Coordinates of C-alpha atoms in Angstrom, one line a residue:
M12 CA -83.1 57.1 141.5
S13 CA -85.8 58.3 139.0
K14 CA -85.6 56.7 135.6
E15 CA -87.8 59.3 134.1
R16 CA -85.0 61.8 133.4
N17 CA -84.4 62.6 129.8
E18 CA -80.7 63.5 129.8
L19 CA -78.1 62.4 127.3
Y20 CA -74.4 63.0 128.2
E21 CA -71.1 62.6 126.5
F22 CA -67.7 62.4 128.2
A23 CA -64.3 61.3 126.9
G24 CA -65.6 59.2 124.0
F25 CA -68.5 57.7 126.0
R26 CA -72.2 58.3 125.7
L27 CA -74.5 57.9 128.8
D28 CA -78.2 57.9 128.0
V29 CA -80.2 58.2 131.2
R30 CA -83.6 57.7 129.6
E31 CA -82.6 54.7 127.5
H32 CA -80.5 53.3 130.3
T33 CA -77.4 52.8 128.2
L34 CA -73.7 53.4 128.3
E35 CA -71.9 53.1 125.0
Q36 CA -68.9 54.2 123.0
A37 CA -69.8 57.5 121.3
D38 CA -68.1 56.6 118.0
S39 CA -68.7 52.9 117.6
R40 CA -72.0 52.7 119.6
E41 CA -70.5 49.6 121.3
S42 CA -72.6 48.9 124.4
I43 CA -71.0 48.8 127.8
Q44 CA -72.7 46.7 130.5
L45 CA -73.0 47.8 134.1
P46 CA -74.9 46.4 137.1
E47 CA -78.0 48.4 137.8
K48 CA -76.8 50.2 140.9
A49 CA -73.4 50.9 139.3
F50 CA -75.3 52.5 136.3
Q51 CA -77.4 54.6 138.7
T52 CA -74.2 55.7 140.6
L53 CA -72.5 56.7 137.3
C54 CA -75.6 58.8 136.4
V55 CA -75.5 60.7 139.7
L56 CA -71.8 61.3 139.4
V57 CA -72.0 62.6 135.8
Q58 CA -75.1 64.7 136.6
N59 CA -73.0 66.4 139.3
S60 CA -69.7 66.5 137.3
G61 CA -67.0 68.5 139.0
R62 CA -68.7 68.4 142.5
L63 CA -67.6 66.4 145.5
M64 CA -70.4 63.9 146.1
T65 CA -70.2 62.5 149.6
K66 CA -70.7 58.8 150.2
Q67 CA -73.9 59.5 152.0
A68 CA -75.2 61.7 149.2
L69 CA -74.6 58.9 146.7
L70 CA -76.1 56.3 149.0
D71 CA -79.2 58.4 149.5
A72 CA -79.5 59.0 145.7
V73 CA -79.0 55.4 144.6
W74 CA -80.5 53.5 147.5
P75 CA -83.1 56.1 148.7
D76 CA -85.3 53.7 150.6
S77 CA -82.8 51.2 151.9
F78 CA -80.1 51.0 154.5
V79 CA -77.0 49.7 152.9
E80 CA -73.3 49.5 153.9
E81 CA -70.7 51.7 152.2
N82 CA -69.1 48.6 150.6
N83 CA -72.1 48.5 148.2
L84 CA -71.1 51.9 146.9
D85 CA -67.5 50.9 146.8
K86 CA -68.5 47.9 144.6
S87 CA -70.4 50.2 142.2
I88 CA -67.4 52.6 141.9
H89 CA -65.2 49.6 141.2
A90 CA -67.5 48.3 138.5
I91 CA -67.7 51.7 136.8
R92 CA -63.9 52.1 136.8
N93 CA -63.5 48.6 135.4
A94 CA -66.1 49.3 132.7
L95 CA -64.4 52.6 131.7
G96 CA -60.9 51.4 132.4
G97 CA -60.8 48.7 129.9
R98 CA -61.1 51.4 127.3
S99 CA -59.5 54.6 128.5
G100 CA -58.5 54.2 132.1
G101 CA -61.5 54.4 134.4
Q102 CA -59.6 55.5 137.4
K103 CA -59.0 59.0 135.9
Y104 CA -62.7 59.7 135.5
I105 CA -63.7 59.3 139.2
E106 CA -61.5 61.0 141.8
T107 CA -61.5 59.6 145.3
V108 CA -61.6 62.2 148.0
R109 CA -60.3 60.3 151.0
K110 CA -62.8 60.0 153.9
H111 CA -65.4 62.1 152.0
G112 CA -66.6 60.7 148.7
Y113 CA -66.0 60.9 145.0
R114 CA -65.9 63.5 142.2
F115 CA -66.5 62.9 138.5
V116 CA -63.6 64.8 136.9
A117 CA -64.0 64.2 133.1
E118 CA -65.4 67.0 131.0
V119 CA -69.1 66.4 130.5
R120 CA -71.4 67.6 127.7
L121 CA -75.2 67.6 128.1
I122 CA -76.9 67.0 124.8
V123 CA -80.4 68.4 124.5
R124 CA -82.9 66.2 122.6
A125 CA -85.0 67.7 119.9
N126 CA -88.5 66.0 119.6
G127 CA -87.0 63.0 121.4
M128 CA -84.5 62.3 118.5
L129 CA -80.8 62.1 118.9
P130 CA -78.7 64.6 116.9
S131 CA -77.9 63.7 113.3
V132 CA -75.0 66.1 113.0
A133 CA -71.9 66.7 115.1
K134 CA -71.2 70.4 114.9
P135 CA -73.2 73.6 114.6
P136 CA -73.4 75.4 111.3
L137 CA -71.3 78.4 110.6
T138 CA -72.6 81.9 109.9
E139 CA -71.7 83.6 106.7
S140 CA -68.7 85.1 108.5
G141 CA -67.4 81.6 109.3
Q142 CA -68.2 81.8 113.0
H143 CA -70.6 80.1 115.4
A144 CA -72.7 82.8 116.8
V145 CA -73.7 82.2 120.4
V146 CA -76.8 83.9 121.7
S147 CA -78.7 83.5 125.0
L148 CA -82.4 82.9 125.1
A149 CA -83.0 86.5 126.4
E150 CA -80.8 87.9 123.6
W151 CA -82.6 85.9 121.0
R152 CA -85.9 87.2 122.1
K153 CA -84.5 90.8 122.1
I154 CA -83.2 90.4 118.5
T155 CA -86.1 88.5 117.0
G156 CA -89.0 89.7 119.1
Q157 CA -90.1 86.1 120.0
A158 CA -88.9 83.0 121.7
P159 CA -87.3 80.2 119.6
P160 CA -89.7 77.3 118.9
Y161 CA -89.4 74.5 121.5
A162 CA -87.0 76.6 123.6
E163 CA -88.8 76.4 127.0
E164 CA -89.7 72.7 126.8
K165 CA -86.2 71.7 125.7
I166 CA -84.6 73.8 128.5
A167 CA -87.0 72.2 131.0
E168 CA -85.9 68.7 129.8
A169 CA -82.3 69.7 130.4
K170 CA -83.1 70.8 134.0
T171 CA -81.6 74.2 133.2
A172 CA -82.9 77.6 134.3
E173 CA -83.3 80.4 131.8
P174 CA -80.8 83.2 132.7
K175 CA -82.2 86.0 134.8
T176 CA -82.4 89.3 133.1
D177 CA -82.2 92.9 134.2
A178 CA -84.6 95.7 133.4
E179 CA -83.1 96.0 129.9
N180 CA -83.5 92.2 129.3
K181 CA -79.7 91.7 129.5
P182 CA -78.7 88.2 130.7
L183 CA -77.2 88.1 134.2
R184 CA -75.0 85.1 134.8
G185 CA -74.7 83.6 138.2
R186 CA -75.0 80.2 139.7
T187 CA -77.8 79.2 137.3
R188 CA -76.7 77.5 134.1
P189 CA -77.9 79.6 131.2
A190 CA -79.4 78.1 128.0
Y191 CA -77.8 79.2 124.7
F192 CA -78.5 78.8 121.1
Y193 CA -76.3 78.7 118.0
L194 CA -77.5 80.9 115.2
G195 CA -76.5 79.3 112.0
A196 CA -76.9 80.2 108.3
G197 CA -80.4 80.0 107.0
G198 CA -82.1 80.5 110.3
M199 CA -81.1 77.2 111.9
L200 CA -80.9 77.0 115.7
A201 CA -79.1 74.6 118.0
G202 CA -79.9 74.2 121.6
V203 CA -76.9 74.5 123.9
V204 CA -76.5 74.1 127.7
A205 CA -73.5 75.6 129.4
L206 CA -72.3 73.0 131.9
G207 CA -69.0 74.6 133.0
G208 CA -67.3 73.2 130.0
W209 CA -67.6 73.1 126.2
Y210 CA -70.9 73.8 124.6
A211 CA -73.0 70.7 123.6
A212 CA -74.4 71.8 120.3
D213 CA -75.6 68.6 118.6
N214 CA -79.4 69.2 118.4
W215 CA -81.1 71.2 115.7
M216 CA -84.4 72.9 115.6
R217 CA -85.9 75.1 112.9
A218 CA -85.6 78.6 114.3
A219 CA -88.6 80.0 112.4
T220 CA -91.2 79.0 109.9
S221 CA -92.7 82.4 109.1
T222 CA -91.1 84.9 106.7
H223 CA -90.8 87.4 109.5
T224 CA -88.8 85.2 111.8
S225 CA -86.7 83.8 109.0
N226 CA -85.7 87.3 108.0
S227 CA -85.1 88.3 111.6
A228 CA -82.8 85.3 112.1
R229 CA -80.8 86.2 109.0
S230 CA -80.5 89.8 109.9
A231 CA -79.6 88.8 113.5
E232 CA -76.5 87.0 112.3
T233 CA -74.5 90.2 112.0
A234 CA -75.8 91.5 115.3
V235 CA -74.8 88.4 117.3
A236 CA -71.6 87.5 115.4
N237 CA -69.6 89.4 118.1
L238 CA -71.0 86.9 120.6
A239 CA -69.1 84.0 119.0
R240 CA -67.2 83.4 122.2
S241 CA -67.5 79.7 123.1
P242 CA -63.8 79.3 123.7
A243 CA -63.6 82.4 125.8
Y244 CA -66.7 81.5 127.8
D245 CA -65.4 78.0 128.4
L246 CA -62.2 79.5 129.8
Y247 CA -64.3 81.9 131.9
V248 CA -66.3 79.1 133.4
R249 CA -63.3 77.0 134.2
G250 CA -61.6 80.0 135.7
K251 CA -64.6 80.8 137.8
V252 CA -64.7 77.3 139.2
K253 CA -61.0 77.4 140.2
V254 CA -60.9 80.9 141.6
S255 CA -63.7 80.1 144.1
S256 CA -61.5 77.7 146.1
E257 CA -59.1 80.6 147.1
N258 CA -56.1 78.3 147.5
R259 CA -52.9 79.5 145.8
E260 CA -52.5 76.9 143.1
D261 CA -56.1 77.1 141.9
T262 CA -56.1 80.9 142.0
E263 CA -52.9 81.1 139.8
A264 CA -54.4 78.6 137.4
A265 CA -57.7 80.6 137.3
I266 CA -55.9 83.8 136.5
S267 CA -54.1 82.2 133.5
L268 CA -57.5 80.9 132.2
L269 CA -59.3 84.2 132.7
E270 CA -56.5 86.3 131.2
E271 CA -56.7 84.2 128.1
A272 CA -60.5 84.5 128.1
V273 CA -60.4 88.3 128.1
R274 CA -57.7 88.2 125.4
L275 CA -60.0 86.2 123.2
D276 CA -63.1 88.2 124.1
P277 CA -62.3 91.7 125.5
D278 CA -66.1 92.3 125.9
L279 CA -66.6 89.4 128.3
A280 CA -67.5 91.3 131.5
E281 CA -67.9 88.2 133.6
A282 CA -64.4 87.1 133.0
Y283 CA -63.0 90.5 134.1
A284 CA -65.0 90.2 137.3
Q285 CA -63.7 86.8 138.1
L286 CA -60.2 87.9 137.1
A287 CA -60.5 90.7 139.7
R288 CA -61.4 88.1 142.3
G289 CA -58.3 86.1 141.4
Y290 CA -56.0 89.1 141.6
N291 CA -57.5 90.1 144.9
T292 CA -57.0 86.6 146.4
L293 CA -53.3 86.8 145.5
S294 CA -53.0 90.3 146.9
F295 CA -55.0 89.6 150.1
K296 CA -53.6 86.2 151.1
Y297 CA -50.4 85.3 149.3
S298 CA -48.3 88.3 148.4
G299 CA -45.6 90.5 149.9
E300 CA -45.6 94.3 149.8
T301 CA -44.6 94.8 146.1
D302 CA -46.7 92.1 144.6
R303 CA -49.7 92.9 146.8
K304 CA -50.0 96.5 145.4
R305 CA -49.6 95.2 141.9
F306 CA -52.3 92.6 142.2
H307 CA -54.6 95.0 144.0
E308 CA -54.2 97.5 141.2
N309 CA -54.8 94.8 138.6
A310 CA -58.0 93.8 140.5
E311 CA -59.3 97.4 140.5
V312 CA -58.7 97.8 136.8
A313 CA -60.5 94.5 136.0
I314 CA -63.5 95.6 138.1
E315 CA -63.7 98.9 136.3
K316 CA -63.6 97.1 132.9
A317 CA -66.4 94.7 134.0
L318 CA -68.7 97.5 135.2
A319 CA -68.0 99.6 132.2
L320 CA -69.2 96.6 130.0
N321 CA -72.2 95.8 132.3
P322 CA -73.0 98.2 135.2
D323 CA -75.6 95.7 136.5
L324 CA -73.3 92.6 136.6
A325 CA -73.7 90.8 139.9
E326 CA -70.2 89.3 139.6
A327 CA -68.6 92.7 139.2
H328 CA -70.3 94.2 142.3
F329 CA -69.3 91.0 144.2
A330 CA -65.7 91.4 143.1
R331 CA -65.8 95.1 144.1
G332 CA -66.8 94.0 147.6
L333 CA -63.8 91.6 147.7
V334 CA -61.3 94.2 146.6
L335 CA -62.7 96.9 149.0
W336 CA -62.5 94.6 152.0
S337 CA -58.7 94.6 152.3
N338 CA -56.0 96.2 154.3
T339 CA -55.0 98.3 151.2
E340 CA -58.5 99.9 151.3
G341 CA -58.7 100.0 155.1
F342 CA -61.6 97.5 155.5
P343 CA -64.5 99.9 154.9
H344 CA -67.1 97.4 156.2
A345 CA -70.2 99.4 155.4
Q346 CA -69.2 99.9 151.8
V347 CA -68.4 96.3 151.4
I348 CA -71.7 95.2 152.8
R349 CA -73.5 97.4 150.3
S350 CA -71.5 95.9 147.4
Y351 CA -72.4 92.3 148.4
K352 CA -76.0 93.2 149.0
R353 CA -76.2 94.8 145.5
S354 CA -74.7 91.6 144.0
A355 CA -77.2 89.5 145.8
Q356 CA -80.0 91.7 144.7
L357 CA -79.0 91.4 141.1
E358 CA -78.5 87.6 141.3
P359 CA -80.4 86.2 144.3
N360 CA -79.8 82.6 143.4
W361 CA -76.0 82.9 143.6
D362 CA -74.5 81.7 146.9
E363 CA -71.2 83.6 147.0
P364 CA -72.5 87.1 147.8
Y365 CA -74.3 85.7 150.8
H366 CA -71.2 83.7 151.8
Q367 CA -68.8 86.7 151.6
L368 CA -71.4 88.9 153.3
S369 CA -71.4 86.5 156.2
L370 CA -67.6 86.8 156.5
V371 CA -67.8 90.5 156.8
Y372 CA -70.6 90.3 159.4
S373 CA -68.5 87.8 161.4
H374 CA -65.5 90.1 161.5
I375 CA -67.4 93.0 162.9
G376 CA -69.2 90.9 165.4
L377 CA -72.7 90.7 163.9
M378 CA -72.9 86.9 164.5
D379 CA -76.7 86.5 164.0
E380 CA -76.4 88.2 160.6
A381 CA -73.3 86.1 159.8
R382 CA -75.1 82.8 160.5
Q383 CA -78.2 83.9 158.6
S384 CA -76.2 84.8 155.5
V385 CA -74.0 81.7 155.5
Q386 CA -77.1 79.6 155.9
K387 CA -78.7 81.3 152.9
A388 CA -75.5 80.6 150.9
L389 CA -75.7 76.9 151.9
E390 CA -79.4 76.7 151.0
I391 CA -78.5 77.8 147.5
N392 CA -75.4 75.7 147.2
P393 CA -74.9 72.9 149.8
N394 CA -71.6 72.1 148.1
N395 CA -70.0 75.4 148.9
T396 CA -67.1 74.0 151.0
L397 CA -65.8 77.3 152.2
A398 CA -69.2 78.4 153.3
R399 CA -69.5 75.2 155.4
F400 CA -66.1 75.9 156.8
R401 CA -67.2 79.5 157.7
A402 CA -70.3 78.1 159.5
G403 CA -67.8 76.3 161.8
V404 CA -65.8 79.5 162.4
Y405 CA -69.0 81.2 163.5
L406 CA -69.6 78.5 166.0
Q407 CA -66.0 79.1 167.2
Y408 CA -66.7 82.9 167.5
A409 CA -69.9 82.0 169.6
G410 CA -67.8 80.0 172.1
R411 CA -69.2 76.7 170.9
F412 CA -65.8 75.1 170.4
E413 CA -66.8 71.4 170.4
D414 CA -69.5 72.1 167.8
A415 CA -66.9 74.1 165.8
L416 CA -64.4 71.3 165.9
A417 CA -67.0 68.8 164.7
A418 CA -67.8 71.1 161.8
F419 CA -64.2 71.5 160.8
K420 CA -63.7 67.8 160.7
T421 CA -66.2 67.5 157.9
I422 CA -64.1 69.8 155.6
P423 CA -61.1 68.5 153.6
R424 CA -58.1 70.2 155.2
D425 CA -56.3 70.5 151.8
E426 CA -59.1 72.7 150.5
T427 CA -57.4 75.9 151.8
P428 CA -54.8 74.7 154.4
L429 CA -54.1 78.2 155.7
L430 CA -57.7 78.8 156.8
M431 CA -58.7 75.2 157.7
D432 CA -55.6 74.3 159.7
R433 CA -55.4 77.6 161.5
S434 CA -59.0 77.5 162.6
L435 CA -58.7 73.9 163.6
T436 CA -55.6 74.6 165.7
E437 CA -57.2 77.7 167.4
T438 CA -60.3 75.6 168.3
L439 CA -58.2 72.8 169.8
T440 CA -56.2 75.4 171.8
Q441 CA -59.5 76.8 173.2
L442 CA -60.5 73.3 174.2
G443 CA -57.1 72.8 176.0
R444 CA -56.0 70.1 173.6
L445 CA -52.6 71.8 173.1
S446 CA -50.6 68.7 172.0
E447 CA -53.0 68.1 169.1
A448 CA -53.0 71.7 168.2
G449 CA -49.2 71.7 168.2
V450 CA -49.0 68.7 165.9
I451 CA -51.1 70.5 163.3
A452 CA -49.2 73.8 163.6
D453 CA -45.8 72.0 163.3
D454 CA -47.0 70.0 160.3
Y455 CA -48.3 73.1 158.6
L456 CA -45.0 75.0 159.1
R457 CA -43.1 72.0 157.8
R458 CA -45.3 71.8 154.6
F459 CA -45.5 75.6 154.2
P460 CA -42.3 77.1 155.7
Q461 CA -43.0 80.5 154.0
D462 CA -46.1 80.8 156.3
E463 CA -47.8 83.6 154.3
G464 CA -49.1 86.2 156.6
G465 CA -47.4 84.8 159.6
G466 CA -50.6 83.0 160.5
F467 CA -49.1 79.9 162.0
A468 CA -46.2 81.8 163.6
G469 CA -48.9 83.6 165.6
V470 CA -50.6 80.3 166.5
K471 CA -47.3 78.7 167.5
A472 CA -46.5 81.7 169.7
L473 CA -49.7 81.2 171.5
L474 CA -49.0 77.5 172.1
L475 CA -45.5 78.2 173.3
A476 CA -46.8 80.9 175.7
K477 CA -49.4 78.5 177.1
A478 CA -46.6 76.0 177.7
G479 CA -44.6 78.6 179.6
R480 CA -41.8 78.8 177.0
N481 CA -41.9 82.6 176.9
D482 CA -38.6 83.2 175.2
E483 CA -39.5 80.9 172.3
A484 CA -42.9 82.6 172.1
E485 CA -41.3 86.0 171.9
A486 CA -39.1 84.8 169.0
M487 CA -42.1 83.4 167.2
I488 CA -44.0 86.7 167.7
R489 CA -41.1 88.5 166.1
R490 CA -41.1 86.1 163.2
A491 CA -44.9 86.5 162.7
N492 CA -44.6 90.3 162.7
E493 CA -41.7 90.2 160.3
I494 CA -43.3 88.0 157.6
G495 CA -46.9 88.8 158.2
R496 CA -47.4 92.6 158.5
G497 CA -49.4 94.0 155.6
F498 CA -51.0 90.7 154.6
G499 CA -54.8 90.7 154.4
H500 CA -55.4 88.2 157.2
F501 CA -52.8 89.7 159.5
H502 CA -55.5 90.8 161.9
H503 CA -55.9 87.1 162.9
T504 CA -52.2 86.9 163.4
A505 CA -52.3 90.0 165.5
Y506 CA -55.2 88.5 167.6
N507 CA -53.2 85.4 168.3
I508 CA -50.1 87.5 169.3
A509 CA -52.3 89.4 171.7
S510 CA -53.5 86.1 173.1
A511 CA -49.9 84.9 173.5
Y512 CA -49.0 88.1 175.5
A513 CA -52.1 87.5 177.7
A514 CA -50.9 84.0 178.4
M515 CA -47.5 85.4 179.3
N516 CA -49.2 87.9 181.7
R517 CA -48.1 90.9 179.7
P518 CA -51.4 92.8 179.4
D519 CA -50.1 96.1 178.0
E520 CA -48.6 94.3 174.9
A521 CA -51.7 92.2 174.7
V522 CA -54.0 95.2 174.5
Q523 CA -51.8 96.9 171.9
W524 CA -52.1 93.9 169.6
L525 CA -55.8 93.6 170.2
E526 CA -56.1 97.2 169.1
N527 CA -54.0 96.3 166.0
A528 CA -56.4 93.5 165.1
A529 CA -59.5 95.6 165.7
D530 CA -58.2 98.6 163.7
N531 CA -57.2 96.4 160.8
G532 CA -60.3 94.3 160.0
F533 CA -61.3 92.3 163.1
P534 CA -63.3 94.5 165.5
N535 CA -65.3 91.4 166.7
Y536 CA -66.5 92.8 170.0
P537 CA -68.6 89.7 171.1
Y538 CA -65.6 87.3 170.5
F539 CA -63.2 89.6 172.4
E540 CA -65.8 89.5 175.2
L541 CA -66.1 85.7 175.5
D542 CA -62.7 84.4 174.4
P543 CA -61.2 82.4 177.3
N544 CA -57.7 83.4 176.1
L545 CA -58.5 87.0 177.0
Q546 CA -60.1 86.5 180.4
S547 CA -56.9 87.5 182.3
L548 CA -57.3 91.0 180.8
K549 CA -60.8 91.7 182.1
E550 CA -59.6 94.1 184.8
H551 CA -56.9 95.8 182.8
Q552 CA -57.9 99.5 182.2
G553 CA -56.5 99.5 178.6
F554 CA -58.7 96.4 177.8
V555 CA -61.7 98.0 179.5
R556 CA -61.3 101.2 177.4
L557 CA -60.9 99.1 174.2
M558 CA -64.0 97.1 174.9
V559 CA -66.1 100.3 175.5
K560 CA -64.9 101.6 172.1
L561 CA -65.6 98.3 170.3
K562 CA -69.0 98.0 171.9
R563 CA -70.0 101.4 170.7
Q564 CA -68.7 100.5 167.2
W565 CA -70.5 97.2 167.2
E566 CA -73.8 98.9 168.2
Q567 CA -73.4 101.2 165.2
F568 CA -72.7 98.3 162.9
K569 CA -75.8 96.6 164.2
A570 CA -78.0 99.6 163.6
E571 CA -76.8 99.9 160.0
A572 CA -77.0 96.2 159.1

């Protein structure tokens, strides 16, 4: 690991100085000794705070030119926990993700150095109104007509990209971490780096030396006072992180954070956009008829507020794509693709528009485009777990079931159990490993008996049909239809029901359910063509007519892509 880095971090009462190679208590400055490799491991974990770091990634970072056993990493983690635990409980700072790696979970602040000196004050100054005014680098330039002194070099030291701007020089927030500055009374400026948590505002630089800049800074205080939103922005960032997982618990927590963010700052367009995403996830995946309509309406309102505040906000166009691509809206694939492409155009270094674009492509059978888009997402953010999962799904849709299974086994199943376990079960079924598939299906239904969307009732029906237990399969189909109809992902349930009827040699019912799946969001012509579960339907006239229709639709999609 390079020792040339200039970062200084604080977390939970500790200060980690990468350049000076020290770990100490932030208040008492008491030094904490760590073995060399343990110190380097801590640096990597802190620098990637909140992210899952696989064991291999840590080994590559800390022992880049050596082949070492995993127990060396385990010893370093143990040493770090002991060093922190004697003071505040080291176990709580480093989360173990079984069979995968570790995640640093404490809130981390990155402190930007000014002229190589540590900060001499602890808090940013107040404006005359008694607020800390937060302004981005682009906004500072717009207000004062010039860049703050030292801004570029200090941002570079912090490994942080300046926010991208639109034609009107408005900051566009995406995956990049924007640099901010606190405007204080008397034209004082503090460098701040947003790390997905609270702002680290401990370094001070003279904002201007000329009379012009000093006057501009003072007059700017009134103009930027409304941007004093560090608590709201902190809530927004936390909500954005949680909402991206798409599991129910995190989504509900994200909505609470984001609702509070917009209450504190009604002009925070980004928070409205992420709030729309949270509402849409509940509507699409986890709600019955009444709640689904309510959450969908909430999502639409949040999008309109976001776009009214900033028509060129990438996150808002992204959220619009999510909300459009639903059973409530009838899955208008072409419109959704345009929304995601617009989002990617506005923020090309954000992985999620490419990820979600790949999902739409895969459902309409444009598999080359789906693979290219998900690969782009992973190039931008290799830690996008759901994008890695979707890459496995696209292998499944290409008939590469062994490769898909290998990909699924690299993803933590508890990330989003509904998606992970269903795809794993479907792939095992395709491979003829029915007993293994049955164990996963039964375990899921035991843990989640509500079975939102009837996803696993559909899978279970297919397994029962393949086992020749047709009466039980019929009963499971009725259950799937009863609890799942209207849910966003019901098209996958419908597809598995069709496969169950094909296994029971009932082609008329199978074709009817395939039409249901295709008409409601899953017209995946290439997968319908190659799926072994549907081979018994090849000569059925209803299936032939359906495939002619789907091929024509697929060719149109391809021409428009």
